[in-house]
XYZ file of C-alpha atoms in Angstrom:
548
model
C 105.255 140.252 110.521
C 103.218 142.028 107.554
C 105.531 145.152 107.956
C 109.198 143.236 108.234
C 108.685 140.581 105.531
C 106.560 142.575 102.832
C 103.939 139.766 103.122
C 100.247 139.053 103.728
C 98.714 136.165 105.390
C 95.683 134.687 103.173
C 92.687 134.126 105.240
C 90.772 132.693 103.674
C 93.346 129.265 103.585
C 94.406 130.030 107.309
C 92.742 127.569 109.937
C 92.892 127.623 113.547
C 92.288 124.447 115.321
C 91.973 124.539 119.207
C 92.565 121.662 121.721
C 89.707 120.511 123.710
C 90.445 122.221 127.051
C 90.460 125.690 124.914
C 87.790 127.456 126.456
C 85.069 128.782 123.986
C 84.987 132.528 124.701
C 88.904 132.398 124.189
C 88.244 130.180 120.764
C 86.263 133.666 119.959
C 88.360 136.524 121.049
C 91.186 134.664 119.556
C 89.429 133.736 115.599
C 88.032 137.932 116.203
C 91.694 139.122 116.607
C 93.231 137.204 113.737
C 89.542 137.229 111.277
C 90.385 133.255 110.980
C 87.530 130.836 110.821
C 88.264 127.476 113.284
C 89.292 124.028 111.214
C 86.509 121.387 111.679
C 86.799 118.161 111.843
C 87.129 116.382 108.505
C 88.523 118.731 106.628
C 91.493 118.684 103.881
C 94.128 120.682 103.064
C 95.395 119.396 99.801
C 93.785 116.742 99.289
C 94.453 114.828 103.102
C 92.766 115.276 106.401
C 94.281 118.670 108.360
C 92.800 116.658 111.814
C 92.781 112.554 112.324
C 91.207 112.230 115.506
C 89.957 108.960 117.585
C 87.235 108.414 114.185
C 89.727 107.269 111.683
C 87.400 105.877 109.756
C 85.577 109.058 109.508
C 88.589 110.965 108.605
C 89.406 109.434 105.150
C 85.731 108.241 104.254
C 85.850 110.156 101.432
C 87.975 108.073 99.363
C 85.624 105.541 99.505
C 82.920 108.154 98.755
C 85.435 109.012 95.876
C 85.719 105.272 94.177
C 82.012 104.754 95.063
C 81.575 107.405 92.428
C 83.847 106.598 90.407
C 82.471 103.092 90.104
C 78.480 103.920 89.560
C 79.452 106.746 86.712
C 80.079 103.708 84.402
C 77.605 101.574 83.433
C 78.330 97.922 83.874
C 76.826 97.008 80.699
C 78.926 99.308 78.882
C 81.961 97.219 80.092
C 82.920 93.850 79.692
C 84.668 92.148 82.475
C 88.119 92.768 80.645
C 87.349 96.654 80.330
C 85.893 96.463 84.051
C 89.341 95.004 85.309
C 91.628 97.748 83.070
C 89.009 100.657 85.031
C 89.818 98.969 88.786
C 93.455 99.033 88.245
C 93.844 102.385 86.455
C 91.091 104.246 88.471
C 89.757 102.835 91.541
C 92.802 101.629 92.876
C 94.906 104.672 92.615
C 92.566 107.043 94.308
C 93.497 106.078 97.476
C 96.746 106.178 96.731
C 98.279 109.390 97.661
C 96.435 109.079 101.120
C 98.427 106.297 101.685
C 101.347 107.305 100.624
C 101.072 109.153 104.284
C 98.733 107.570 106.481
C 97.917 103.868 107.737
C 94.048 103.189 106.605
C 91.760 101.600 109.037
C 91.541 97.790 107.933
C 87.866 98.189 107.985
C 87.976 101.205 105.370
C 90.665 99.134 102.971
C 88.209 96.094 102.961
C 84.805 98.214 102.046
C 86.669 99.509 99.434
C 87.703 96.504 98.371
C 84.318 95.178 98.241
C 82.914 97.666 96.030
C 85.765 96.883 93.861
C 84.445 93.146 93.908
C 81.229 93.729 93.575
C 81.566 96.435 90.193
C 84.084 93.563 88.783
C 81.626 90.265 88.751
C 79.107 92.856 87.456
C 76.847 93.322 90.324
C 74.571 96.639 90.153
C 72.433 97.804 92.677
C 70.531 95.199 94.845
C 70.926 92.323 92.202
C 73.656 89.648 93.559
C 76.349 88.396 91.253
C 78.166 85.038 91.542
C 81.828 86.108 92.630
C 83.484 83.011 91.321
C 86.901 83.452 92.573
C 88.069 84.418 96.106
C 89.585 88.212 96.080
C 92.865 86.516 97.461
C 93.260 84.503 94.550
C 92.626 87.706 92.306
C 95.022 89.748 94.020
C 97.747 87.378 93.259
C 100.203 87.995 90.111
C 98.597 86.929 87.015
C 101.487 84.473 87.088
C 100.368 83.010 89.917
C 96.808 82.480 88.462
C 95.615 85.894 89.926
C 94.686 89.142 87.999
C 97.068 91.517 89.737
C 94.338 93.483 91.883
C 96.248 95.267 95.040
C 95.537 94.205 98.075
C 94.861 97.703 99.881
C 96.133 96.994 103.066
C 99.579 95.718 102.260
C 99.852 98.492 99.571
C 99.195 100.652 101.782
C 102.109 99.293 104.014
C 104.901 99.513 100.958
C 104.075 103.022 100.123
C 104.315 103.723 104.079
C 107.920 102.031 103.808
C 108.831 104.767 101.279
C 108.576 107.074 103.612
C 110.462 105.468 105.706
C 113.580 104.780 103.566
C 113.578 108.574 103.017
C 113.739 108.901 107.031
C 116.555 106.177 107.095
C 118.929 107.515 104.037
C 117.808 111.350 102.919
C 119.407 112.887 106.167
C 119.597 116.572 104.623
C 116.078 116.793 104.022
C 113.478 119.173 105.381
C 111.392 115.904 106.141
C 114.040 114.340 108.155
C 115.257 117.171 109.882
C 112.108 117.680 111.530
C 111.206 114.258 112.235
C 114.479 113.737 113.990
C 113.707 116.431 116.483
C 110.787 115.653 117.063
C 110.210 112.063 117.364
C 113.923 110.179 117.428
C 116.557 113.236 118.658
C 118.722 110.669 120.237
C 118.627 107.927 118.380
C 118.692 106.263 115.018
C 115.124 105.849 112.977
C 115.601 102.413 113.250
C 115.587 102.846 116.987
C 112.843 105.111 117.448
C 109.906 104.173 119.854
C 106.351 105.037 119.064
C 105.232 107.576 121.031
C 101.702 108.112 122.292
C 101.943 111.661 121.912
C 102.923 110.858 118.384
C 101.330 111.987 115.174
C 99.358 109.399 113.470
C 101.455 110.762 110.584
C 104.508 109.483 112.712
C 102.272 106.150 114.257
C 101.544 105.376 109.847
C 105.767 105.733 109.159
C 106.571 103.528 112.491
C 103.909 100.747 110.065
C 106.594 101.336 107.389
C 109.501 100.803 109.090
C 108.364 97.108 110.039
C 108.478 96.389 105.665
C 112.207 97.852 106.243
C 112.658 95.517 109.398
C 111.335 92.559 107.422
C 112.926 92.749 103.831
C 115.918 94.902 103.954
C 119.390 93.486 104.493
C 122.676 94.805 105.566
C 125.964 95.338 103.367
C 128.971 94.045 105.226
C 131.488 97.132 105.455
C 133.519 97.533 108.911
C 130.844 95.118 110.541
C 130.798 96.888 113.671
C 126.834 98.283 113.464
C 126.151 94.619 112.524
C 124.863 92.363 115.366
C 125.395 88.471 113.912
C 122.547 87.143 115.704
C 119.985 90.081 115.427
C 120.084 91.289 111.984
C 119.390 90.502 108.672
C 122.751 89.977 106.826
C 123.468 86.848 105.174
C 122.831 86.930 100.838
C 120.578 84.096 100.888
C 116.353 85.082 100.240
C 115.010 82.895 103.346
C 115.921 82.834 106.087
C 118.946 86.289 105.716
C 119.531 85.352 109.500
C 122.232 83.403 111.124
C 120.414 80.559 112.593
C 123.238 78.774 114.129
C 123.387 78.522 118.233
C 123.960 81.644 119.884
C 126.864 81.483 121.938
C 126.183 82.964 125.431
C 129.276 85.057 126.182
C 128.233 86.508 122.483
C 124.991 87.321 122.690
C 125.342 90.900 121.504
C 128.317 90.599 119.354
C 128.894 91.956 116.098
C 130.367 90.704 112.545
C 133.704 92.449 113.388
C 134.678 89.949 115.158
C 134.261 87.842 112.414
C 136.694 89.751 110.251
C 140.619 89.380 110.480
C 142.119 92.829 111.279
C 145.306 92.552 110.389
C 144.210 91.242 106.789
C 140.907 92.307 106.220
C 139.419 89.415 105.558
C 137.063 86.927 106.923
C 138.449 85.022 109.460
C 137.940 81.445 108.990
C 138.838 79.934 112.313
C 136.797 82.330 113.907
C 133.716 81.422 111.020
C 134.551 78.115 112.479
C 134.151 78.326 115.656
C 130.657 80.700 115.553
C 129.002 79.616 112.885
C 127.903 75.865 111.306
C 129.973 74.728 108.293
C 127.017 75.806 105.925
C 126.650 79.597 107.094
C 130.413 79.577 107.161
C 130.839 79.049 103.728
C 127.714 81.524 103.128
C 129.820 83.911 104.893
C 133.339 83.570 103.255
C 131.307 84.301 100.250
C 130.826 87.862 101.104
C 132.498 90.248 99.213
C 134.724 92.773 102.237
C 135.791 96.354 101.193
C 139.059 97.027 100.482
C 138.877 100.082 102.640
C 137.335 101.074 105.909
C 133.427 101.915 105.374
C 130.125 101.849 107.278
C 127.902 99.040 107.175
C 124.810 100.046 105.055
C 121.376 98.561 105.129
C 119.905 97.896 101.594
C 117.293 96.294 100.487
C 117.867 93.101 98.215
C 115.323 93.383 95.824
C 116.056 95.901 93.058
C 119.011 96.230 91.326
C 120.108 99.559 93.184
C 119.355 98.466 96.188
C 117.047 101.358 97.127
C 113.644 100.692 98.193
C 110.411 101.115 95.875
C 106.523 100.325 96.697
C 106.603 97.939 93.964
C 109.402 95.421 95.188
C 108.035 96.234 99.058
C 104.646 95.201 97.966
C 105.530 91.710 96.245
C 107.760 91.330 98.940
C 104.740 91.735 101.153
C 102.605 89.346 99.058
C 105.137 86.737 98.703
C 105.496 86.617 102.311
C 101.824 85.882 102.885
C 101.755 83.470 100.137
C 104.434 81.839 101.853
C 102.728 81.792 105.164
C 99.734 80.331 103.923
C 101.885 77.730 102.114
C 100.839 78.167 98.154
C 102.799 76.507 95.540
C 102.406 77.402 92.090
C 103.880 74.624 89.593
C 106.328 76.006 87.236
C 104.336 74.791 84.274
C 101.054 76.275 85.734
C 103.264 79.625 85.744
C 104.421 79.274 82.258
C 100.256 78.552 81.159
C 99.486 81.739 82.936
C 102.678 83.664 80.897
C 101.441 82.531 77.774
C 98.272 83.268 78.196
C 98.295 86.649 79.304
C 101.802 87.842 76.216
C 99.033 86.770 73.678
C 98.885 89.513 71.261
C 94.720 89.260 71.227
C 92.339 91.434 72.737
C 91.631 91.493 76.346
C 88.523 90.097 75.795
C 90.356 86.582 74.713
C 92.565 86.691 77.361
C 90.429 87.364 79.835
C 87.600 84.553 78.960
C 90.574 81.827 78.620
C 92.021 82.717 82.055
C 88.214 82.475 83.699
C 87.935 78.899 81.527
C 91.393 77.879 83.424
C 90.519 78.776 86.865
C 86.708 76.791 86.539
C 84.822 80.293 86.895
C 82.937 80.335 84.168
C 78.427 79.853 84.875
C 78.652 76.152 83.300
C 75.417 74.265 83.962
C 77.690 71.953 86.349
C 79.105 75.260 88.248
C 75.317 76.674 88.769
C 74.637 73.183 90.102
C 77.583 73.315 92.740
C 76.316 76.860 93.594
C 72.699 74.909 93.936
C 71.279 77.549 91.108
C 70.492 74.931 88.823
C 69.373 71.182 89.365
C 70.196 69.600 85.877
C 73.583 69.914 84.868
C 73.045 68.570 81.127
C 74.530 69.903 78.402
C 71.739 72.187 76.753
C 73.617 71.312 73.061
C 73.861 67.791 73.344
C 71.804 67.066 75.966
C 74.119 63.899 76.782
C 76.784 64.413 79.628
C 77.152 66.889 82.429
C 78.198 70.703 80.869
C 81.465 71.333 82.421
C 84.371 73.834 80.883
C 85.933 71.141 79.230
C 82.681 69.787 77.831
C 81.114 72.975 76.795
C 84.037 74.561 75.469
C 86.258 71.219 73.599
C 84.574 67.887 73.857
C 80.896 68.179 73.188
C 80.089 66.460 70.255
C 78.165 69.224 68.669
C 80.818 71.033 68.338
C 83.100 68.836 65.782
C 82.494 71.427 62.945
C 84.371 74.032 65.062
C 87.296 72.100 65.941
C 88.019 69.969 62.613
C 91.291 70.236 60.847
C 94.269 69.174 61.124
C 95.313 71.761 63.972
C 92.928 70.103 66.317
C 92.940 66.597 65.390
C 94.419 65.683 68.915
C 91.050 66.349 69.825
C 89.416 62.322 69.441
C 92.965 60.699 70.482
C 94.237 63.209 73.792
C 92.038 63.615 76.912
C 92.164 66.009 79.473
C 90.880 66.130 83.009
C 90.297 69.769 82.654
C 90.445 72.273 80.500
C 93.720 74.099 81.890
C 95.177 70.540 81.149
C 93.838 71.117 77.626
C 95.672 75.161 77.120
C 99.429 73.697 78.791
C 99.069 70.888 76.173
C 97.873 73.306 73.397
C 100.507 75.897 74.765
C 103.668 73.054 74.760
C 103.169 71.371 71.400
C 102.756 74.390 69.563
C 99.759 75.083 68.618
C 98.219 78.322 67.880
C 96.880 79.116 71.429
C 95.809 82.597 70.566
C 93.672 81.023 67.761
C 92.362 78.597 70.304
C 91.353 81.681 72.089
C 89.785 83.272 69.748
C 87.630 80.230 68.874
C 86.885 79.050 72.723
C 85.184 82.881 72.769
C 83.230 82.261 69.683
C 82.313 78.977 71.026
C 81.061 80.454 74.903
C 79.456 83.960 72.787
C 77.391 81.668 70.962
C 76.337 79.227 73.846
C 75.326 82.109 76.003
C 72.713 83.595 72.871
C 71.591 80.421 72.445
C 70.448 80.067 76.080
C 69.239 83.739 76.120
C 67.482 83.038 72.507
C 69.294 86.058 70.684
C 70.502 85.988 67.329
C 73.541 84.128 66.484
C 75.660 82.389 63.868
C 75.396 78.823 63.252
C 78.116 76.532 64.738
C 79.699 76.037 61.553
C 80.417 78.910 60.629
C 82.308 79.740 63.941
C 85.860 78.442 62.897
C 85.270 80.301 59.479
C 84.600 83.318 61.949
C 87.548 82.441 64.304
C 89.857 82.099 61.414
C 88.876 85.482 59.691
C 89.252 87.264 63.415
C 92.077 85.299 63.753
C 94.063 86.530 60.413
C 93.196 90.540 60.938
C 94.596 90.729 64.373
C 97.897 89.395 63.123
C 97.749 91.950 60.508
C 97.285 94.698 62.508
C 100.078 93.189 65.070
C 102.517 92.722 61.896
C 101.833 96.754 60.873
C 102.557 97.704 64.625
C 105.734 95.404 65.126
C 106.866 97.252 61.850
C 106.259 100.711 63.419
C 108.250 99.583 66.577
C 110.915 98.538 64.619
C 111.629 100.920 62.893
C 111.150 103.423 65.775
C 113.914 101.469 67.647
C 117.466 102.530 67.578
C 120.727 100.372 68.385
C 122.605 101.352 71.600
C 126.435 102.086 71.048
C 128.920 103.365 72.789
C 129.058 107.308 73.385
C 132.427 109.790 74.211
C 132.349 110.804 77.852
C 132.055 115.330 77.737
C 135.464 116.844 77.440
C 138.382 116.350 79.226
C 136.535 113.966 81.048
C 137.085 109.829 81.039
C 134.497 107.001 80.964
C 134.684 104.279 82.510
C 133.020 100.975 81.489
C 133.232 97.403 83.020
C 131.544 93.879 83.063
C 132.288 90.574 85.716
C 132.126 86.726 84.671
C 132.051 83.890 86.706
C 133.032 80.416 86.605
C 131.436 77.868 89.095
C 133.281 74.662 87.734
C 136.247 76.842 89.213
C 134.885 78.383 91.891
C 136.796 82.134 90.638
C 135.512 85.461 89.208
C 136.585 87.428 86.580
C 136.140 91.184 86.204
C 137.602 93.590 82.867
C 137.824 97.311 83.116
C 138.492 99.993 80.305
C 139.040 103.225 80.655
C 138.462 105.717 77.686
C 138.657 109.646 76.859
C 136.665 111.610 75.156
C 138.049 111.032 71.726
C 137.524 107.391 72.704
C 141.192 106.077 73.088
C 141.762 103.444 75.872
C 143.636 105.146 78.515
C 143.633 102.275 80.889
C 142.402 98.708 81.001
C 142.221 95.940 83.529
C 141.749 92.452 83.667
C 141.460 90.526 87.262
C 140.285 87.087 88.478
C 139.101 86.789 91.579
C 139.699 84.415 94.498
C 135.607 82.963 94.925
C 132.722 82.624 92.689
C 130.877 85.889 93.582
C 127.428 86.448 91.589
C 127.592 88.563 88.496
C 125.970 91.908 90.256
C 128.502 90.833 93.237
C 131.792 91.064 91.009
C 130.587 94.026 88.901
C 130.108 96.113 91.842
C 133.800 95.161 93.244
């Protein structure tokens, strides 16, 4: 091979790797022929396991070795619990990414990471415990939900294994597919492929990525003849996308053809009748058909392309647990959370404001719950129990801090708690991000006070608050002047020449129950060469009628 190609093999990155019935004095007359060394188990070849075995755990260990690292090279103390949840996201969640971007994790693996990751954010070093004061599922939720956005490994693992198998399903001249096809599905469609037990665990990872695909993604109605109306996933509504009216036994297996006139191409509303109840019916009618003959195509609903990304597939993913375990989240508790988290403060604000909403904070009351403590008093004025709302709004040694005329609500409006206390803040207008600023001031004090450090007196923390308060909007007023004047209005651009552009927009009107779409057609010197204006029979959505 040396003499025909011109080439030589590199030895030193060439591996053998035997199967178990290999007989050792072959293993050695074959690695003395070649001057090979034999792969052991474990190793990597850029940067993934060259072997997964039976020990799957042992196999990608070292990316927990890797965060474990990552984690103890920064000192806790050096970090506050904003700055701690910035490094988790940016550094000790994506290591494992690109090895699951190709393999399925062991469960076991995906939760010891995870609990480092828990551990390092409450602050915990070494043998010394920390209070973890809200459940990791409630942190892995959006930070409109109340969460802080922490992945949950396991399901992100699962949307970046979809990925790969999107590519499987729709990039057909690739390398990757090509192979994959012969060897695993030669027969039959991806979506059809059995798992094999001779099967890679590459291959067994993918087959975990095609059930995301099976769950989420949706078919587009073309011909309607790869399109079983009972089986699949095809009607435009979020939950559930499958017909659930009675299956009709002579039709068990049929498909949305014969749901379509032939002669007219349309839907056939007898037949809609007759299959489906009235409310699917009209779902159905409300489909937009092609005006020529195409192939059904599966795509999934949530992006705007309709092409699959880890991001959508892993909200999808969360949304359906969420769902299964029944959570609600209030709209108004979602718009606290928004405003709360767009405040143009440091994270440090932010961060101590969300804790004071979701009751984690180490209040005298909380440390008696945990049984830590046995007197919940308030250790400023001694005379009522020191919860959140208490030792952050409504203990009366505080009255210096919140005097003025922005906070004198504060004697005639109770709360039950103090994320009562931000929506009400948040929906009359007040400053919240001031209110932020001060509630930190407030809880930085309390905490010297208990540990007997040095601190300011308590009224000179609005004076503080206000001073804080009037330099970050300042600086935020300098950067929002940069950013403007960086920014550049979007017009209209000449296609190259002697080529056209085309540019078009859809309207709706639901009083009417009709669509609306406008086309223009322009050259390159920007004269209209062509222009339409249609309405349509049916109120389609506006992505529906600008894609007719």
């Amino acid at each position: 091979m040396k003499r025909c190609r011109g080439k030589k093999i590199n030895k030193e990155k060439t591996s053998l790797f035997f199967s178990k019935s290999t007989k050792e004095d072959v293993k050695e007359e074959i690695k003395n022929v070649l001057g090979v060394n034999e792969i052991k188990s474990y190793e990597r070849y850029l940067g993934l396991p060259s072997l997964v075995g039976r020990g799957k755990k042992a196999s990608f260990n070292y990316i927990k070795e890797r965060v474990w690292r990552k984690l103890q090279g920064w000192e806790g103390k050096l970090l506050s619990q904003a700055g701690r949840e910035v490094l988790i996201k940016a550094i000790a969640q994506a290591i494992p990414t690109y090895a699951m971007g190709c393999f399925k994790l062991p469960l076991s693996l995906c939760h010891e990471i995870e609990a480092m990751v828990k551990k390092f954010f409450w602050g915990q070093r070494g043998e010394k415990r920390k209070i973890h004061w809200v459940t990791w599922s409630e942190l892995t939720k959006s930070k409109l939900q109340g969460g802080l956005g922490f992945r949950d490994l396991a399901l992100y693992n699962d949307s970046l294994l979809a990925k790969q198998a999107w590519r499987l399903l729709h990039d057909e001249g690739t390398l990757f597919h090509r192979i994959f096809k012969a060897r695993f599905f030669p027969r039959c469609s991806f979506m059809e492929a059995k798992e094999s037990a001779t099967g890679s665990y590459a291959w067994k990872s993918i087959l975990k990525g095609r059930e995301v695909i099976q769950m989420g993604a949706r078919f587009r109605v073309g011909n309607g003849k790869n399109i079983k109306i009972w089986q699949h996933h095809w009607l435009p509504i979020k939950h559930p996308p499958i017909v659930s009216s009675p299956i009709i036994e002579s039709m068990e297996d049929a498909t949305v053809d014969c749901l379509i006139d032939s002669n007219t191409g349309k839907w056939d509303a007898e037949m809609l009748k007759g299959v489906l109840i009235p409310a699917e019916a009209k779902l159905v009618q409300r489909i937009p058909l092609p005006r020529c003959q195409t192939e059904d195509t599966l795509y999934w609903p949530f992006t705007a392309d309709g092409q699959y990304n880890s991001k959508s597939g892993y909200k999808f993913l969360k949304d359906l647990e969420e769902n299964a375990e029944d959570g609600t989240h209030p709209e108004a508790d979602k718009k606290l959370w928004k405003s709360i988290w767009s405040l143009h403060v440091p994270n440090k604000y932010k961060n101590l404001l969300w804790r004071a909403c979701r009751e984690s904070l180490p209040t005298k009351q909380n440390l008696v719950r945990r049984t830590i403590l046995q007197n919940p008093s308030c250790g400023r004025c001694s005379l009522q129990a020191e919860n959140t709302l208490h030792a952050l709004w409504s203990c009366t040694s505080l009255d210096e801090v919140w005097e003025g005329d922005r906070w004198n609500f504060r004697s005639r409006v109770l709360f039950d708690d103090f994320k009562g206390l931000c929506s009400w803040i948040d929906e009359n207008g007040k400053p919240l991000d001031l209110f932020a600023i001060q509630v930190w001031s407030i809880w930085n004090q309390r905490n010297k006070l208990r540990l007997n450090h040095t601190c300011c007196l308590t009224k000179e923390l609005q004076k503080l608050a206000e001073e804080s308060w009037n330099e970050i909007r300042r600086s935020n007023l300098r950067s929002s002047r940069i950013n403007s004047s960086s920014t550049s209005q979007t017009t209209w651009t000449a296609p190259a020449p002697d080529s056209y552009k085309i540019n078009f927009d859809g309207a709706l009107s639901n009083a009417d129950n009709k669509s609306g779409i406008d086309v223009v057609v322009r050259d390159c010197q920007g004269e209209v060469i062509a222009s339409l204006v249609q309405q349509l029979a049916q109120a389609y959505q506006p992505m529906e009628v600008e894609a007719l």
